[in-house]
Amino acid sequence: AGLPVPNLAIDMTLVHPADRRRDVAVPAFELAAGSFRATAPQVSGRRTLTIELSRNGERVFRSLNRIVVP
């Protein structure tokens, strides 16, 4: 219906393609229902940005995005 979805928890990670020890958590917080803000730590190279939204401990959304950070 195009309405924001309230009461979601967000978990974001910049995943290194070859070394899990180099994965970086991206702190994020909810500004308003369905609107989030995050600031990524300084990294470079190829990564997979993983975004997971959950409600009451159950994952309701997962997005995997391959990116290149200059």
PDB file of N, CA, C and O in Angstrom:
ATOM      1  N   ALA A   1       0.822  -1.196   0.000  1.00  0.00           N
ATOM      2  CA  ALA A   1       0.000   0.000   0.000  1.00  0.00           C
ATOM      3  C   ALA A   1       0.863   1.256   0.000  1.00  0.00           C
ATOM      4  O   ALA A   1       0.336   2.345   0.047  1.00  0.00           O
ATOM      5  N   GLY A   2       2.205   1.103   0.006  1.00  0.00           N
ATOM      6  CA  GLY A   2       3.087   2.252  -0.023  1.00  0.00           C
ATOM      7  C   GLY A   2       3.261   2.934   1.327  1.00  0.00           C
ATOM      8  O   GLY A   2       3.805   4.027   1.406  1.00  0.00           O
ATOM      9  N   LEU A   3       2.795   2.300   2.390  1.00  0.00           N
ATOM     10  CA  LEU A   3       2.910   2.872   3.725  1.00  0.00           C
ATOM     11  C   LEU A   3       4.175   2.367   4.409  1.00  0.00           C
ATOM     12  O   LEU A   3       4.605   1.234   4.174  1.00  0.00           O
ATOM     13  N   PRO A   4       4.790   3.169   5.294  1.00  0.00           N
ATOM     14  CA  PRO A   4       5.967   2.700   6.024  1.00  0.00           C
ATOM     15  C   PRO A   4       5.599   1.551   6.959  1.00  0.00           C
ATOM     16  O   PRO A   4       4.473   1.461   7.437  1.00  0.00           O
ATOM     17  N   VAL A   5       6.576   0.692   7.188  1.00  0.00           N
ATOM     18  CA  VAL A   5       6.373  -0.460   8.068  1.00  0.00           C
ATOM     19  C   VAL A   5       7.054  -0.164   9.406  1.00  0.00           C
ATOM     20  O   VAL A   5       8.275  -0.009   9.468  1.00  0.00           O
ATOM     21  N   PRO A   6       6.288  -0.054  10.488  1.00  0.00           N
ATOM     22  CA  PRO A   6       6.868   0.288  11.788  1.00  0.00           C
ATOM     23  C   PRO A   6       7.462  -0.923  12.513  1.00  0.00           C
ATOM     24  O   PRO A   6       7.239  -2.069  12.127  1.00  0.00           O
ATOM     25  N   ASN A   7       8.210  -0.629  13.581  1.00  0.00           N
ATOM     26  CA  ASN A   7       8.731  -1.633  14.514  1.00  0.00           C
ATOM     27  C   ASN A   7       9.653  -2.651  13.870  1.00  0.00           C
ATOM     28  O   ASN A   7       9.536  -3.845  14.099  1.00  0.00           O
ATOM     29  N   LEU A   8      10.593  -2.180  13.067  1.00  0.00           N
ATOM     30  CA  LEU A   8      11.575  -3.064  12.449  1.00  0.00           C
ATOM     31  C   LEU A   8      12.945  -2.831  13.061  1.00  0.00           C
ATOM     32  O   LEU A   8      13.295  -1.709  13.408  1.00  0.00           O
ATOM     33  N   ALA A   9      13.710  -3.889  13.197  1.00  0.00           N
ATOM     34  CA  ALA A   9      15.111  -3.797  13.602  1.00  0.00           C
ATOM     35  C   ALA A   9      15.949  -3.990  12.336  1.00  0.00           C
ATOM     36  O   ALA A   9      15.608  -4.794  11.476  1.00  0.00           O
ATOM     37  N   ILE A  10      17.048  -3.237  12.225  1.00  0.00           N
ATOM     38  CA  ILE A  10      17.881  -3.312  11.032  1.00  0.00           C
ATOM     39  C   ILE A  10      19.272  -3.804  11.403  1.00  0.00           C
ATOM     40  O   ILE A  10      19.811  -3.459  12.450  1.00  0.00           O
ATOM     41  N   ASP A  11      19.833  -4.625  10.527  1.00  0.00           N
ATOM     42  CA  ASP A  11      21.198  -5.125  10.677  1.00  0.00           C
ATOM     43  C   ASP A  11      21.870  -4.985   9.319  1.00  0.00           C
ATOM     44  O   ASP A  11      21.405  -5.563   8.329  1.00  0.00           O
ATOM     45  N   MET A  12      22.951  -4.190   9.257  1.00  0.00           N
ATOM     46  CA  MET A  12      23.661  -3.966   8.002  1.00  0.00           C
ATOM     47  C   MET A  12      25.123  -4.362   8.172  1.00  0.00           C
ATOM     48  O   MET A  12      25.737  -4.068   9.191  1.00  0.00           O
ATOM     49  N   THR A  13      25.668  -5.011   7.135  1.00  0.00           N
ATOM     50  CA  THR A  13      27.058  -5.448   7.159  1.00  0.00           C
ATOM     51  C   THR A  13      27.677  -5.269   5.786  1.00  0.00           C
ATOM     52  O   THR A  13      27.046  -5.569   4.778  1.00  0.00           O
ATOM     53  N   LEU A  14      28.929  -4.785   5.758  1.00  0.00           N
ATOM     54  CA  LEU A  14      29.729  -4.781   4.540  1.00  0.00           C
ATOM     55  C   LEU A  14      30.581  -6.040   4.588  1.00  0.00           C
ATOM     56  O   LEU A  14      31.516  -6.142   5.383  1.00  0.00           O
ATOM     57  N   VAL A  15      30.228  -7.014   3.761  1.00  0.00           N
ATOM     58  CA  VAL A  15      30.855  -8.333   3.798  1.00  0.00           C
ATOM     59  C   VAL A  15      32.025  -8.368   2.813  1.00  0.00           C
ATOM     60  O   VAL A  15      31.853  -8.064   1.628  1.00  0.00           O
ATOM     61  N   HIS A  16      33.195  -8.746   3.309  1.00  0.00           N
ATOM     62  CA  HIS A  16      34.378  -8.908   2.460  1.00  0.00           C
ATOM     63  C   HIS A  16      34.224 -10.201   1.665  1.00  0.00           C
ATOM     64  O   HIS A  16      33.767 -11.208   2.198  1.00  0.00           O
ATOM     65  N   PRO A  17      34.601 -10.207   0.384  1.00  0.00           N
ATOM     66  CA  PRO A  17      34.363 -11.392  -0.448  1.00  0.00           C
ATOM     67  C   PRO A  17      35.194 -12.623  -0.095  1.00  0.00           C
ATOM     68  O   PRO A  17      34.811 -13.741  -0.439  1.00  0.00           O
ATOM     69  N   ALA A  18      36.316 -12.432   0.608  1.00  0.00           N
ATOM     70  CA  ALA A  18      37.191 -13.580   0.834  1.00  0.00           C
ATOM     71  C   ALA A  18      37.596 -13.795   2.297  1.00  0.00           C
ATOM     72  O   ALA A  18      38.117 -14.850   2.631  1.00  0.00           O
ATOM     73  N   ASP A  19      37.362 -12.815   3.158  1.00  0.00           N
ATOM     74  CA  ASP A  19      37.871 -12.904   4.527  1.00  0.00           C
ATOM     75  C   ASP A  19      36.822 -12.364   5.501  1.00  0.00           C
ATOM     76  O   ASP A  19      36.668 -11.159   5.656  1.00  0.00           O
ATOM     77  N   ARG A  20      36.112 -13.258   6.161  1.00  0.00           N
ATOM     78  CA  ARG A  20      35.050 -12.846   7.086  1.00  0.00           C
ATOM     79  C   ARG A  20      35.571 -11.978   8.230  1.00  0.00           C
ATOM     80  O   ARG A  20      34.823 -11.215   8.817  1.00  0.00           O
ATOM     81  N   ARG A  21      36.863 -12.084   8.528  1.00  0.00           N
ATOM     82  CA  ARG A  21      37.446 -11.248   9.588  1.00  0.00           C
ATOM     83  C   ARG A  21      37.461  -9.781   9.186  1.00  0.00           C
ATOM     84  O   ARG A  21      37.596  -8.912  10.033  1.00  0.00           O
ATOM     85  N   ARG A  22      37.308  -9.500   7.889  1.00  0.00           N
ATOM     86  CA  ARG A  22      37.309  -8.126   7.396  1.00  0.00           C
ATOM     87  C   ARG A  22      35.895  -7.594   7.130  1.00  0.00           C
ATOM     88  O   ARG A  22      35.730  -6.519   6.583  1.00  0.00           O
ATOM     89  N   ASP A  23      34.880  -8.369   7.546  1.00  0.00           N
ATOM     90  CA  ASP A  23      33.502  -7.876   7.484  1.00  0.00           C
ATOM     91  C   ASP A  23      33.364  -6.696   8.446  1.00  0.00           C
ATOM     92  O   ASP A  23      34.015  -6.660   9.499  1.00  0.00           O
ATOM     93  N   VAL A  24      32.513  -5.739   8.077  1.00  0.00           N
ATOM     94  CA  VAL A  24      32.339  -4.541   8.896  1.00  0.00           C
ATOM     95  C   VAL A  24      30.848  -4.316   9.151  1.00  0.00           C
ATOM     96  O   VAL A  24      30.062  -4.220   8.208  1.00  0.00           O
ATOM     97  N   ALA A  25      30.486  -4.250  10.429  1.00  0.00           N
ATOM     98  CA  ALA A  25      29.103  -3.921  10.782  1.00  0.00           C
ATOM     99  C   ALA A  25      28.872  -2.439  10.518  1.00  0.00           C
ATOM    100  O   ALA A  25      29.751  -1.611  10.739  1.00  0.00           O
ATOM    101  N   VAL A  26      27.691  -2.123  10.013  1.00  0.00           N
ATOM    102  CA  VAL A  26      27.326  -0.733   9.727  1.00  0.00           C
ATOM    103  C   VAL A  26      26.226  -0.339  10.700  1.00  0.00           C
ATOM    104  O   VAL A  26      25.089  -0.810  10.583  1.00  0.00           O
ATOM    105  N   PRO A  27      26.547   0.512  11.676  1.00  0.00           N
ATOM    106  CA  PRO A  27      25.520   0.926  12.630  1.00  0.00           C
ATOM    107  C   PRO A  27      24.425   1.732  11.932  1.00  0.00           C
ATOM    108  O   PRO A  27      24.711   2.611  11.125  1.00  0.00           O
ATOM    109  N   ALA A  28      23.184   1.412  12.231  1.00  0.00           N
ATOM    110  CA  ALA A  28      22.053   2.111  11.632  1.00  0.00           C
ATOM    111  C   ALA A  28      20.984   2.312  12.693  1.00  0.00           C
ATOM    112  O   ALA A  28      20.912   1.569  13.664  1.00  0.00           O
ATOM    113  N   PHE A  29      20.181   3.334  12.481  1.00  0.00           N
ATOM    114  CA  PHE A  29      19.073   3.561  13.400  1.00  0.00           C
ATOM    115  C   PHE A  29      17.866   4.054  12.617  1.00  0.00           C
ATOM    116  O   PHE A  29      17.986   4.579  11.516  1.00  0.00           O
ATOM    117  N   GLU A  30      16.707   3.863  13.217  1.00  0.00           N
ATOM    118  CA  GLU A  30      15.453   4.236  12.569  1.00  0.00           C
ATOM    119  C   GLU A  30      15.144   5.698  12.872  1.00  0.00           C
ATOM    120  O   GLU A  30      15.084   6.114  14.025  1.00  0.00           O
ATOM    121  N   LEU A  31      14.979   6.499  11.828  1.00  0.00           N
ATOM    122  CA  LEU A  31      14.605   7.906  11.981  1.00  0.00           C
ATOM    123  C   LEU A  31      13.109   8.037  12.243  1.00  0.00           C
ATOM    124  O   LEU A  31      12.670   8.812  13.082  1.00  0.00           O
ATOM    125  N   ALA A  32      12.335   7.281  11.480  1.00  0.00           N
ATOM    126  CA  ALA A  32      10.876   7.239  11.592  1.00  0.00           C
ATOM    127  C   ALA A  32      10.460   5.876  11.046  1.00  0.00           C
ATOM    128  O   ALA A  32      11.294   5.152  10.502  1.00  0.00           O
ATOM    129  N   ALA A  33       9.224   5.526  11.178  1.00  0.00           N
ATOM    130  CA  ALA A  33       8.764   4.218  10.704  1.00  0.00           C
ATOM    131  C   ALA A  33       9.173   4.002   9.250  1.00  0.00           C
ATOM    132  O   ALA A  33       8.810   4.773   8.367  1.00  0.00           O
ATOM    133  N   GLY A  34       9.997   2.988   9.024  1.00  0.00           N
ATOM    134  CA  GLY A  34      10.410   2.635   7.671  1.00  0.00           C
ATOM    135  C   GLY A  34      11.511   3.487   7.084  1.00  0.00           C
ATOM    136  O   GLY A  34      11.890   3.313   5.933  1.00  0.00           O
ATOM    137  N   SER A  35      12.088   4.404   7.861  1.00  0.00           N
ATOM    138  CA  SER A  35      13.155   5.281   7.376  1.00  0.00           C
ATOM    139  C   SER A  35      14.377   5.127   8.283  1.00  0.00           C
ATOM    140  O   SER A  35      14.290   5.354   9.499  1.00  0.00           O
ATOM    141  N   PHE A  36      15.505   4.728   7.678  1.00  0.00           N
ATOM    142  CA  PHE A  36      16.710   4.434   8.447  1.00  0.00           C
ATOM    143  C   PHE A  36      17.871   5.294   7.978  1.00  0.00           C
ATOM    144  O   PHE A  36      17.907   5.750   6.845  1.00  0.00           O
ATOM    145  N   ARG A  37      18.848   5.487   8.873  1.00  0.00           N
ATOM    146  CA  ARG A  37      20.071   6.213   8.537  1.00  0.00           C
ATOM    147  C   ARG A  37      21.252   5.402   9.053  1.00  0.00           C
ATOM    148  O   ARG A  37      21.222   4.853  10.144  1.00  0.00           O
ATOM    149  N   ALA A  38      22.300   5.355   8.221  1.00  0.00           N
ATOM    150  CA  ALA A  38      23.518   4.623   8.600  1.00  0.00           C
ATOM    151  C   ALA A  38      24.724   5.389   8.089  1.00  0.00           C
ATOM    152  O   ALA A  38      24.653   6.091   7.077  1.00  0.00           O
ATOM    153  N   THR A  39      25.827   5.235   8.801  1.00  0.00           N
ATOM    154  CA  THR A  39      27.101   5.783   8.362  1.00  0.00           C
ATOM    155  C   THR A  39      28.099   4.636   8.366  1.00  0.00           C
ATOM    156  O   THR A  39      28.360   4.038   9.408  1.00  0.00           O
ATOM    157  N   ALA A  40      28.633   4.334   7.183  1.00  0.00           N
ATOM    158  CA  ALA A  40      29.551   3.203   7.060  1.00  0.00           C
ATOM    159  C   ALA A  40      30.962   3.614   7.457  1.00  0.00           C
ATOM    160  O   ALA A  40      31.400   4.716   7.133  1.00  0.00           O
ATOM    161  N   PRO A  41      31.665   2.739   8.151  1.00  0.00           N
ATOM    162  CA  PRO A  41      33.074   2.982   8.437  1.00  0.00           C
ATOM    163  C   PRO A  41      33.874   2.994   7.136  1.00  0.00           C
ATOM    164  O   PRO A  41      33.416   2.493   6.105  1.00  0.00           O
ATOM    165  N   GLN A  42      35.068   3.549   7.181  1.00  0.00           N
ATOM    166  CA  GLN A  42      35.917   3.636   5.998  1.00  0.00           C
ATOM    167  C   GLN A  42      36.419   2.248   5.595  1.00  0.00           C
ATOM    168  O   GLN A  42      37.096   1.583   6.352  1.00  0.00           O
ATOM    169  N   VAL A  43      36.014   1.814   4.415  1.00  0.00           N
ATOM    170  CA  VAL A  43      36.501   0.575   3.806  1.00  0.00           C
ATOM    171  C   VAL A  43      36.721   0.851   2.329  1.00  0.00           C
ATOM    172  O   VAL A  43      36.261   1.860   1.805  1.00  0.00           O
ATOM    173  N   SER A  44      37.416  -0.042   1.664  1.00  0.00           N
ATOM    174  CA  SER A  44      37.577   0.105   0.220  1.00  0.00           C
ATOM    175  C   SER A  44      37.565  -1.273  -0.425  1.00  0.00           C
ATOM    176  O   SER A  44      37.734  -2.290   0.241  1.00  0.00           O
ATOM    177  N   GLY A  45      37.325  -1.276  -1.730  1.00  0.00           N
ATOM    178  CA  GLY A  45      37.325  -2.528  -2.473  1.00  0.00           C
ATOM    179  C   GLY A  45      35.928  -3.091  -2.659  1.00  0.00           C
ATOM    180  O   GLY A  45      34.923  -2.448  -2.404  1.00  0.00           O
ATOM    181  N   ARG A  46      35.889  -4.329  -3.109  1.00  0.00           N
ATOM    182  CA  ARG A  46      34.618  -5.017  -3.354  1.00  0.00           C
ATOM    183  C   ARG A  46      34.027  -5.513  -2.050  1.00  0.00           C
ATOM    184  O   ARG A  46      34.724  -6.084  -1.226  1.00  0.00           O
ATOM    185  N   ARG A  47      32.741  -5.320  -1.927  1.00  0.00           N
ATOM    186  CA  ARG A  47      32.007  -5.765  -0.744  1.00  0.00           C
ATOM    187  C   ARG A  47      30.607  -6.168  -1.158  1.00  0.00           C
ATOM    188  O   ARG A  47      30.117  -5.795  -2.219  1.00  0.00           O
ATOM    189  N   THR A  48      29.947  -6.898  -0.281  1.00  0.00           N
ATOM    190  CA  THR A  48      28.524  -7.150  -0.422  1.00  0.00           C
ATOM    191  C   THR A  48      27.851  -6.446   0.750  1.00  0.00           C
ATOM    192  O   THR A  48      28.164  -6.734   1.902  1.00  0.00           O
ATOM    193  N   LEU A  49      26.955  -5.513   0.430  1.00  0.00           N
ATOM    194  CA  LEU A  49      26.199  -4.833   1.467  1.00  0.00           C
ATOM    195  C   LEU A  49      24.972  -5.687   1.773  1.00  0.00           C
ATOM    196  O   LEU A  49      24.122  -5.902   0.912  1.00  0.00           O
ATOM    197  N   THR A  50      24.917  -6.200   2.990  1.00  0.00           N
ATOM    198  CA  THR A  50      23.806  -7.028   3.438  1.00  0.00           C
ATOM    199  C   THR A  50      22.914  -6.190   4.343  1.00  0.00           C
ATOM    200  O   THR A  50      23.401  -5.610   5.311  1.00  0.00           O
ATOM    201  N   ILE A  51      21.644  -6.116   4.001  1.00  0.00           N
ATOM    202  CA  ILE A  51      20.672  -5.385   4.816  1.00  0.00           C
ATOM    203  C   ILE A  51      19.582  -6.373   5.214  1.00  0.00           C
ATOM    204  O   ILE A  51      18.968  -7.002   4.352  1.00  0.00           O
ATOM    205  N   GLU A  52      19.388  -6.521   6.524  1.00  0.00           N
ATOM    206  CA  GLU A  52      18.344  -7.417   7.023  1.00  0.00           C
ATOM    207  C   GLU A  52      17.430  -6.644   7.957  1.00  0.00           C
ATOM    208  O   GLU A  52      17.897  -5.930   8.836  1.00  0.00           O
ATOM    209  N   LEU A  53      16.131  -6.784   7.739  1.00  0.00           N
ATOM    210  CA  LEU A  53      15.130  -6.188   8.608  1.00  0.00           C
ATOM    211  C   LEU A  53      14.380  -7.310   9.302  1.00  0.00           C
ATOM    212  O   LEU A  53      14.049  -8.321   8.679  1.00  0.00           O
ATOM    213  N   SER A  54      14.139  -7.136  10.593  1.00  0.00           N
ATOM    214  CA  SER A  54      13.430  -8.169  11.344  1.00  0.00           C
ATOM    215  C   SER A  54      12.414  -7.526  12.285  1.00  0.00           C
ATOM    216  O   SER A  54      12.526  -6.352  12.647  1.00  0.00           O
ATOM    217  N   ARG A  55      11.455  -8.337  12.656  1.00  0.00           N
ATOM    218  CA  ARG A  55      10.436  -7.933  13.620  1.00  0.00           C
ATOM    219  C   ARG A  55      10.238  -9.102  14.568  1.00  0.00           C
ATOM    220  O   ARG A  55      10.030 -10.229  14.126  1.00  0.00           O
ATOM    221  N   ASN A  56      10.345  -8.819  15.862  1.00  0.00           N
ATOM    222  CA  ASN A  56      10.182  -9.851  16.899  1.00  0.00           C
ATOM    223  C   ASN A  56      11.117 -11.031  16.663  1.00  0.00           C
ATOM    224  O   ASN A  56      10.732 -12.186  16.816  1.00  0.00           O
ATOM    225  N   GLY A  57      12.346 -10.747  16.222  1.00  0.00           N
ATOM    226  CA  GLY A  57      13.344 -11.791  16.022  1.00  0.00           C
ATOM    227  C   GLY A  57      13.203 -12.588  14.744  1.00  0.00           C
ATOM    228  O   GLY A  57      13.982 -13.492  14.485  1.00  0.00           O
ATOM    229  N   GLU A  58      12.214 -12.276  13.919  1.00  0.00           N
ATOM    230  CA  GLU A  58      11.999 -13.002  12.664  1.00  0.00           C
ATOM    231  C   GLU A  58      12.353 -12.103  11.483  1.00  0.00           C
ATOM    232  O   GLU A  58      11.835 -10.989  11.358  1.00  0.00           O
ATOM    233  N   ARG A  59      13.246 -12.588  10.614  1.00  0.00           N
ATOM    234  CA  ARG A  59      13.646 -11.803   9.453  1.00  0.00           C
ATOM    235  C   ARG A  59      12.471 -11.665   8.490  1.00  0.00           C
ATOM    236  O   ARG A  59      11.847 -12.641   8.102  1.00  0.00           O
ATOM    237  N   VAL A  60      12.200 -10.407   8.088  1.00  0.00           N
ATOM    238  CA  VAL A  60      11.100 -10.147   7.166  1.00  0.00           C
ATOM    239  C   VAL A  60      11.602  -9.601   5.828  1.00  0.00           C
ATOM    240  O   VAL A  60      10.828  -9.514   4.872  1.00  0.00           O
ATOM    241  N   PHE A  61      12.885  -9.239   5.751  1.00  0.00           N
ATOM    242  CA  PHE A  61      13.445  -8.693   4.519  1.00  0.00           C
ATOM    243  C   PHE A  61      14.950  -8.908   4.536  1.00  0.00           C
ATOM    244  O   PHE A  61      15.600  -8.767   5.571  1.00  0.00           O
ATOM    245  N   ARG A  62      15.503  -9.265   3.363  1.00  0.00           N
ATOM    246  CA  ARG A  62      16.953  -9.396   3.220  1.00  0.00           C
ATOM    247  C   ARG A  62      17.343  -8.906   1.832  1.00  0.00           C
ATOM    248  O   ARG A  62      16.737  -9.288   0.830  1.00  0.00           O
ATOM    249  N   SER A  63      18.371  -8.059   1.792  1.00  0.00           N
ATOM    250  CA  SER A  63      18.868  -7.526   0.534  1.00  0.00           C
ATOM    251  C   SER A  63      20.374  -7.717   0.486  1.00  0.00           C
ATOM    252  O   SER A  63      21.077  -7.413   1.454  1.00  0.00           O
ATOM    253  N   LEU A  64      20.882  -8.241  -0.633  1.00  0.00           N
ATOM    254  CA  LEU A  64      22.317  -8.397  -0.860  1.00  0.00           C
ATOM    255  C   LEU A  64      22.675  -7.562  -2.091  1.00  0.00           C
ATOM    256  O   LEU A  64      22.095  -7.749  -3.157  1.00  0.00           O
ATOM    257  N   ASN A  65      23.619  -6.640  -1.923  1.00  0.00           N
ATOM    258  CA  ASN A  65      24.008  -5.726  -2.997  1.00  0.00           C
ATOM    259  C   ASN A  65      25.512  -5.744  -3.157  1.00  0.00           C
ATOM    260  O   ASN A  65      26.239  -5.366  -2.228  1.00  0.00           O
ATOM    261  N   ARG A  66      26.002  -6.174  -4.299  1.00  0.00           N
ATOM    262  CA  ARG A  66      27.443  -6.154  -4.553  1.00  0.00           C
ATOM    263  C   ARG A  66      27.832  -4.736  -4.937  1.00  0.00           C
ATOM    264  O   ARG A  66      27.249  -4.147  -5.845  1.00  0.00           O
ATOM    265  N   ILE A  67      28.827  -4.205  -4.228  1.00  0.00           N
ATOM    266  CA  ILE A  67      29.255  -2.833  -4.456  1.00  0.00           C
ATOM    267  C   ILE A  67      30.771  -2.782  -4.533  1.00  0.00           C
ATOM    268  O   ILE A  67      31.473  -3.703  -4.094  1.00  0.00           O
ATOM    269  N   VAL A  68      31.294  -1.695  -5.089  1.00  0.00           N
ATOM    270  CA  VAL A  68      32.721  -1.408  -5.078  1.00  0.00           C
ATOM    271  C   VAL A  68      32.901  -0.051  -4.440  1.00  0.00           C
ATOM    272  O   VAL A  68      32.331   0.941  -4.885  1.00  0.00           O
ATOM    273  N   VAL A  69      33.675  -0.010  -3.360  1.00  0.00           N
ATOM    274  CA  VAL A  69      33.940   1.230  -2.650  1.00  0.00           C
ATOM    275  C   VAL A  69      35.311   1.733  -3.080  1.00  0.00           C
ATOM    276  O   VAL A  69      36.300   1.005  -2.928  1.00  0.00           O
ATOM    277  N   PRO A  70      35.376   2.944  -3.636  1.00  0.00           N
ATOM    278  CA  PRO A  70      36.677   3.444  -4.123  1.00  0.00           C
ATOM    279  C   PRO A  70      37.672   3.671  -2.990  1.00  0.00           C
ATOM    280  O   PRO A  70      37.349   3.847  -1.878  1.00  0.00           O
TER     281      PRO A  70
END
